[in-house]
N, CA and C of each residue as an Amber inpcrd file, in Angstrom:
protein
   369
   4.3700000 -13.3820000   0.6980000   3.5580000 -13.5370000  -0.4860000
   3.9250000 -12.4790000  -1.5220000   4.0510000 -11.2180000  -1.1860000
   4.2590000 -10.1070000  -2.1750000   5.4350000 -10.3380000  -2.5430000
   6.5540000 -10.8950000  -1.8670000   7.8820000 -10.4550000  -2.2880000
   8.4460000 -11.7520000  -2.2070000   8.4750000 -12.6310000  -1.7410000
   8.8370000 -13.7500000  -1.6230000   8.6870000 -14.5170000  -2.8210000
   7.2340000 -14.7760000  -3.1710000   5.9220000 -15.8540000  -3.9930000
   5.9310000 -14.7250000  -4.9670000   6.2100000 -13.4820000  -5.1320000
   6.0710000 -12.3960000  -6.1320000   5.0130000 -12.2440000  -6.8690000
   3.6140000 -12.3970000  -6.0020000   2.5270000 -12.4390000  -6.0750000
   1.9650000 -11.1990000  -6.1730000   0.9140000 -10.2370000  -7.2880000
   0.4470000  -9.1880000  -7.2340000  -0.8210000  -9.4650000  -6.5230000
  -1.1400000  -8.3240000  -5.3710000  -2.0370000  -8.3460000  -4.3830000
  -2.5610000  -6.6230000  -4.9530000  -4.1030000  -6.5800000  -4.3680000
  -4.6790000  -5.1280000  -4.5130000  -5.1280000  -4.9560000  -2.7430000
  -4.8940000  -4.1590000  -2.1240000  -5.1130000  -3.9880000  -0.7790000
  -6.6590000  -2.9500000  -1.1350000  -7.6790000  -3.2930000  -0.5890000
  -8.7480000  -2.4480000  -0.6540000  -9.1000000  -2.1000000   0.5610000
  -9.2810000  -0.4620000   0.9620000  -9.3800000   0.2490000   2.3950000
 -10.1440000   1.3020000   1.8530000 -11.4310000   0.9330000   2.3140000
 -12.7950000   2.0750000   2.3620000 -12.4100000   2.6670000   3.6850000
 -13.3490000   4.2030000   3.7350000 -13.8370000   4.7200000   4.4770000
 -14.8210000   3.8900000   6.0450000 -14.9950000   2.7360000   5.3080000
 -15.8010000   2.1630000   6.3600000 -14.7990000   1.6160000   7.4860000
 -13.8220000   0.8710000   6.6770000 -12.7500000   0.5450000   7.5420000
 -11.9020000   1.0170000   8.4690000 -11.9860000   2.5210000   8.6900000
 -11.4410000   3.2560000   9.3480000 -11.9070000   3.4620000  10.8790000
 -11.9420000   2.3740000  11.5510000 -11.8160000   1.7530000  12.9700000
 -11.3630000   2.9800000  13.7570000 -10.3840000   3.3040000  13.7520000
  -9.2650000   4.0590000  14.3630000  -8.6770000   4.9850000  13.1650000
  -8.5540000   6.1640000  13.4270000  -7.5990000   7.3460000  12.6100000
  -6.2960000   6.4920000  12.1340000  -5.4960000   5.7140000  13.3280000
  -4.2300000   5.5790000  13.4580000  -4.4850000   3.9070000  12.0780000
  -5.1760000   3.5640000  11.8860000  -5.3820000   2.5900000  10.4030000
  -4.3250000   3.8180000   9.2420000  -5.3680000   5.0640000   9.3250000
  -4.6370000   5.4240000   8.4230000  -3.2420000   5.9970000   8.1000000
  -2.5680000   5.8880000   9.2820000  -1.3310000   6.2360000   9.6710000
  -0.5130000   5.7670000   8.7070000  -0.9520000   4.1290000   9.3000000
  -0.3020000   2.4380000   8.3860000  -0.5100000   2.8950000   7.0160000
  -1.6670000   3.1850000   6.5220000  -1.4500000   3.3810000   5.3860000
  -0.8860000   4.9210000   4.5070000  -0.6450000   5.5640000   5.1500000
  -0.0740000   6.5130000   4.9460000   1.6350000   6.2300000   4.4000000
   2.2600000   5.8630000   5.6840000   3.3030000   4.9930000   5.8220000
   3.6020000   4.0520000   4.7830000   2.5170000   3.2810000   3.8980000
   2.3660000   2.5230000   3.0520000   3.1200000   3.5580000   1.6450000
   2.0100000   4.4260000   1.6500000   2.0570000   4.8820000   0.7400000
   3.5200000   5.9120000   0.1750000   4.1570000   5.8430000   1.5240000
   4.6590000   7.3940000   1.1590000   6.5570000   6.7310000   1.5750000
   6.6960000   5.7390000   1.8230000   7.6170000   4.6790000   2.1190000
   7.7800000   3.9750000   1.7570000   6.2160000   2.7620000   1.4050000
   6.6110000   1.4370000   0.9570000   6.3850000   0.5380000   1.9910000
   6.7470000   1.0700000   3.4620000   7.0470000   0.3290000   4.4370000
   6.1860000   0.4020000   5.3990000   5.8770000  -0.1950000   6.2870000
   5.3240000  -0.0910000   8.0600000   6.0830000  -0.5930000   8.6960000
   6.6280000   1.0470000   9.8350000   7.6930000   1.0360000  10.5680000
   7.3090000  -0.7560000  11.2530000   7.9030000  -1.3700000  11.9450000
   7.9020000  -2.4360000  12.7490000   6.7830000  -3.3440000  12.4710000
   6.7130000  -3.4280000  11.4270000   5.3820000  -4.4700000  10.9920000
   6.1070000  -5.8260000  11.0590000   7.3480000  -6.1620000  11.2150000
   7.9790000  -7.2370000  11.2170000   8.7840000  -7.4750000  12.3980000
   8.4690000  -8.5300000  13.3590000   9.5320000  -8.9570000  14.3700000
  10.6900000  -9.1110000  13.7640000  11.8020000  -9.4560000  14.1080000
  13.2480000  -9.7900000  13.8300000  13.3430000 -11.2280000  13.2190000
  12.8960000 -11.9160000  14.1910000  12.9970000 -13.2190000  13.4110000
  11.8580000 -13.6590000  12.3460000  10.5710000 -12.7820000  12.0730000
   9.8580000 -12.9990000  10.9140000  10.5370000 -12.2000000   9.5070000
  11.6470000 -10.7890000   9.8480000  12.0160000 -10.4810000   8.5320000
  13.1200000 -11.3480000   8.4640000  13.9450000 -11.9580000   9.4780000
  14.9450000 -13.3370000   8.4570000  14.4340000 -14.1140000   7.9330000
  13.1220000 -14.4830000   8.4010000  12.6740000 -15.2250000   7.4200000
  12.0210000 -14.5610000   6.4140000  11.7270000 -13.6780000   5.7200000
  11.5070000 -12.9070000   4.5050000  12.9300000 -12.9900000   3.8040000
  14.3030000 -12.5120000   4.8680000  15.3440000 -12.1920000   3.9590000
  15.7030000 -13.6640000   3.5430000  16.2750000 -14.4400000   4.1150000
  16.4220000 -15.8480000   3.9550000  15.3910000 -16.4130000   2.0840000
  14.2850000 -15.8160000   2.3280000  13.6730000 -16.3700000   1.1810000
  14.0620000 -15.9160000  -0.0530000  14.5530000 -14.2630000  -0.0700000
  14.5680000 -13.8430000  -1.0430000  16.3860000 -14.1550000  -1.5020000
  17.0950000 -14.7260000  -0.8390000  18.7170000 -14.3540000  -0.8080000
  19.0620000 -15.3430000  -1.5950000  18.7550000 -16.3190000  -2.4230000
  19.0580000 -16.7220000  -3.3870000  18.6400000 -16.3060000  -4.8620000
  17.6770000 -15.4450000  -4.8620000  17.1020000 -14.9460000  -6.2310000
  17.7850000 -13.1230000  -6.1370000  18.2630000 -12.9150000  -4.4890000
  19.1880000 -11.4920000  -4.7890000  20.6150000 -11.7770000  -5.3980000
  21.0260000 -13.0590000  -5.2880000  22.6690000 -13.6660000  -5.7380000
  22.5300000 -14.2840000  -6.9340000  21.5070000 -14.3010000  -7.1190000
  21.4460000 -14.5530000  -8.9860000  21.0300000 -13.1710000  -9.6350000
  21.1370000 -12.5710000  -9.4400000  21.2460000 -10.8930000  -9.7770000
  21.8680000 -10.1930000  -9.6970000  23.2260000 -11.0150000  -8.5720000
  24.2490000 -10.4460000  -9.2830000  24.5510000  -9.0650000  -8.3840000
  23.6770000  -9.3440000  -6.9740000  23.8660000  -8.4650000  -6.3860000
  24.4810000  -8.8100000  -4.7310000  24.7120000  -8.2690000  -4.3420000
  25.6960000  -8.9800000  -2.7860000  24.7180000  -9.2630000  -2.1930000
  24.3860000 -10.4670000  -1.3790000  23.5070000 -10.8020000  -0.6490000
  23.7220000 -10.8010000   0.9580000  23.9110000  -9.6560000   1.0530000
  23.9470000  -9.0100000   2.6330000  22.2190000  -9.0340000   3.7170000
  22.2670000  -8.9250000   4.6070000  21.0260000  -8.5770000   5.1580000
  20.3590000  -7.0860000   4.7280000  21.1750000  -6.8110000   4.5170000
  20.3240000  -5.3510000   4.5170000  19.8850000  -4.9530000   2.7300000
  21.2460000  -6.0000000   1.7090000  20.4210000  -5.5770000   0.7310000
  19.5770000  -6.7120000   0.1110000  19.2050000  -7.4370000   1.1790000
  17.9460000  -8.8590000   0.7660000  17.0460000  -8.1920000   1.5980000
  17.0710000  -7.8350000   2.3270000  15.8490000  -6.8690000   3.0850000
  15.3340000  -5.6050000   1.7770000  16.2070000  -4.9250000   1.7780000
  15.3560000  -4.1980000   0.6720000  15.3860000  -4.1810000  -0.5750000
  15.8640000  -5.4850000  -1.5230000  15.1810000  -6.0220000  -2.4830000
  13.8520000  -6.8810000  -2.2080000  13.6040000  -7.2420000  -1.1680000
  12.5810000  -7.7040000  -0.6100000  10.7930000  -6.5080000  -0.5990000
  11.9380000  -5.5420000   0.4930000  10.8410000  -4.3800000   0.3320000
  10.3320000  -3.6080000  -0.9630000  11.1790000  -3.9830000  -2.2260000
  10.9690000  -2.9720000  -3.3100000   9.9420000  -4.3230000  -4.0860000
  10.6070000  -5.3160000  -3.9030000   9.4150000  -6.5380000  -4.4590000
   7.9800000  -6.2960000  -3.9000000   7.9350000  -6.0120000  -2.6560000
   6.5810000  -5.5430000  -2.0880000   6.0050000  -4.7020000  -2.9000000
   6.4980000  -3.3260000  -3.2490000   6.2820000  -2.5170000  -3.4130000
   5.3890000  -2.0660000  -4.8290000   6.6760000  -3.1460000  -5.7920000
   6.4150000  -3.2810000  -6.7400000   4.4570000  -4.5370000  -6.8760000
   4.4910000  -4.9210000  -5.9420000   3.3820000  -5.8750000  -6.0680000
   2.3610000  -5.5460000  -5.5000000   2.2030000  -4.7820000  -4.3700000
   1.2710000  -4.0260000  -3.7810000   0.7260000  -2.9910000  -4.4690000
  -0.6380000  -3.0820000  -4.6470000  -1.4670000  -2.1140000  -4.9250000
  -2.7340000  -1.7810000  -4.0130000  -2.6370000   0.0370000  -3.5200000
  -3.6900000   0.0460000  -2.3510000  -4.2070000   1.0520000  -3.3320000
  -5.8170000   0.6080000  -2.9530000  -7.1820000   0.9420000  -3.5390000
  -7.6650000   1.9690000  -2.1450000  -8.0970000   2.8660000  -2.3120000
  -8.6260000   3.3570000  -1.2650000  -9.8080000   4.1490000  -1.7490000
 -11.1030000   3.5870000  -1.2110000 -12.7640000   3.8140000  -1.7660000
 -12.9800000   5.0570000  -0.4400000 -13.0230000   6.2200000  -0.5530000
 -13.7980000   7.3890000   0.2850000 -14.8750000   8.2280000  -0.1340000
 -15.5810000   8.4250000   0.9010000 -16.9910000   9.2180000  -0.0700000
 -16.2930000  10.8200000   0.3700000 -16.8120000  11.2450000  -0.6470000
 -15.9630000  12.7880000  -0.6830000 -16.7530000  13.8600000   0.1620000
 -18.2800000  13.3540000   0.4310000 -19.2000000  14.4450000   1.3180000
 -18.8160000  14.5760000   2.6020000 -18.7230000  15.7130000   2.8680000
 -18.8430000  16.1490000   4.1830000 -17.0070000  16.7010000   4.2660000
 -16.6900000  17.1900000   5.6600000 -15.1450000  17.4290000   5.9590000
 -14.3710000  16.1550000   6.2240000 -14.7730000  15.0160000   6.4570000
 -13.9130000  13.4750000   6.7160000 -12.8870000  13.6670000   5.6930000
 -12.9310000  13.5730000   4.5170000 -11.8790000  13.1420000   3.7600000
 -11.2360000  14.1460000   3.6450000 -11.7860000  15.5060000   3.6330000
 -10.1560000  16.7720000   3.5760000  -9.8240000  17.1410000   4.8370000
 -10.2630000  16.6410000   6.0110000  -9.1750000  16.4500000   7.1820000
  -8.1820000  15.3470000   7.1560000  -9.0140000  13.8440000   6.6450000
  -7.8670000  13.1580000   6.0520000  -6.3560000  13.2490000   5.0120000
  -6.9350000  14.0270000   4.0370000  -6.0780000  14.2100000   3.4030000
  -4.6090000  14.9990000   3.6500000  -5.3890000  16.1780000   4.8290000
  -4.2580000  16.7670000   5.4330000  -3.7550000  16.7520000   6.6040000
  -4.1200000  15.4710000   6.9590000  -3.4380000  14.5430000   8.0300000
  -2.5880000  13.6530000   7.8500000  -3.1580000  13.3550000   6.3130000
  -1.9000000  12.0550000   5.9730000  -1.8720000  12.1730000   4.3540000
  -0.3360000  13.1150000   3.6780000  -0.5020000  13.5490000   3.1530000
  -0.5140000  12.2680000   2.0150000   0.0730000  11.4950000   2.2220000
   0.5390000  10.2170000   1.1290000  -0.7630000   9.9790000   0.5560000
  -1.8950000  10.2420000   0.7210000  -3.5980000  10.2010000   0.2200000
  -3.5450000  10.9210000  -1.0740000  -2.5740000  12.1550000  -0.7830000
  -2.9280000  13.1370000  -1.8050000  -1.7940000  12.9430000  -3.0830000
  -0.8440000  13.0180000  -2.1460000   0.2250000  13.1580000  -2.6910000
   1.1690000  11.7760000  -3.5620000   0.7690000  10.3790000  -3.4260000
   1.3660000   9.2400000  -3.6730000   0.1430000   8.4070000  -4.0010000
  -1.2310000   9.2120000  -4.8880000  -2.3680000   8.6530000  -5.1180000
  -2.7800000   8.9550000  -6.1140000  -3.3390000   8.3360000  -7.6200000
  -4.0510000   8.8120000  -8.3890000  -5.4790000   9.2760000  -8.0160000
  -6.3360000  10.4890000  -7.9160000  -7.4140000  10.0070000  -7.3780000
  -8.2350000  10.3900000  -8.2550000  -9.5100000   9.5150000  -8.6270000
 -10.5730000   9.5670000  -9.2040000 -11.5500000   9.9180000  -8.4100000
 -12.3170000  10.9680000  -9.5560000 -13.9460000  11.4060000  -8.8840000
 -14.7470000  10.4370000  -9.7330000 -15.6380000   9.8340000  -9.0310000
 -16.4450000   9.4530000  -9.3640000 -18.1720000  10.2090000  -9.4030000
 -18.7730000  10.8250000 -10.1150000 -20.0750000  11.9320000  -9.9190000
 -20.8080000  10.9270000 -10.1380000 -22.5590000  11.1710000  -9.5940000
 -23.5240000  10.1250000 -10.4310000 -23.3420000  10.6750000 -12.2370000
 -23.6360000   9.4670000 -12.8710000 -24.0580000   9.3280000 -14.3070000
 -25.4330000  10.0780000 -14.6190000 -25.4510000  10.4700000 -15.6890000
 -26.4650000  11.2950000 -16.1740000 -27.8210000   9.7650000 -16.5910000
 -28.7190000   9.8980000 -16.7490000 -29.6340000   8.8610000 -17.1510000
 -29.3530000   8.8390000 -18.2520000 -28.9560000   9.4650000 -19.2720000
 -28.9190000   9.1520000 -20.8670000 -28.0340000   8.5680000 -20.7310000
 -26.8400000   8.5890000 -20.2190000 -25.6120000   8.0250000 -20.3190000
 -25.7470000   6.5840000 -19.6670000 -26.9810000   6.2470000 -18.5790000
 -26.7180000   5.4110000 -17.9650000 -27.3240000   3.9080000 -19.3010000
 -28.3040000   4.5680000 -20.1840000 -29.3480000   3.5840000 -20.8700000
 -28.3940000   3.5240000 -21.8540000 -27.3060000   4.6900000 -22.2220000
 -26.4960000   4.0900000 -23.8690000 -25.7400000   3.0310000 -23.3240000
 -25.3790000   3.0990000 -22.2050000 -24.0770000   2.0730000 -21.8230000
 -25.1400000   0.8410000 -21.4160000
């Protein structure tokens, strides 16, 4: 879908979602790569490369496996957008952060504070 269909997707991953530490690994990995090591069997990325290897040879670029694989991955890349909603109280999120640095480091991050009441009635 991202790279194939060249479809823009927003990936949204709260704090709530965090099942397991190792979620945020994946997205770490996301962030700081592009990629998740082995997220693809062998015969599901030929079929990724296969899709993209006629729109890599009209570009004029050699259509090898390895560089339809990662015109593939940079199409992802380019189409993926991860949202990540954390509440900032308490130590959770700055042990996160320096566990997996791609949070900090490969993230715009916004504070969000409460709104003042005057501000809340002009708007």
């Amino acid at each position: 879908m991202l790279g194939s269909e060249n479809k823009q997707v927003v990936f949204l991953f709260t704090d709530a979602h965090v099942i397991d530490e190792g979620f945020l690994e994946l997205i770490n990995n996301m962030l700081t790569s592009g990629m998740v090591p082995a997220l693809y069997a062998d015969d599901e990325k030929d079929v990724q490369i296969n899709a993209v290897r006629d729109e890599v040879a009209k570009k004029g670029l050699v259509d090898t496996k390895d560089a339809c694989w990662n015109y593939f991955v940079e199409k992802c890349r380019a189409n993926l957008h991860v949202v990540l909603a954390m509440s900032p109280v308490g130590e959770t999120l700055r042990t996160r952060c320096r566990n997996f640095p791609g949070m900090v480091n490969n993230c715009v991050i916004d504070w969000f504070t409460p709104w003042p009441v005057q501000a809340l009635e002009s708007v």
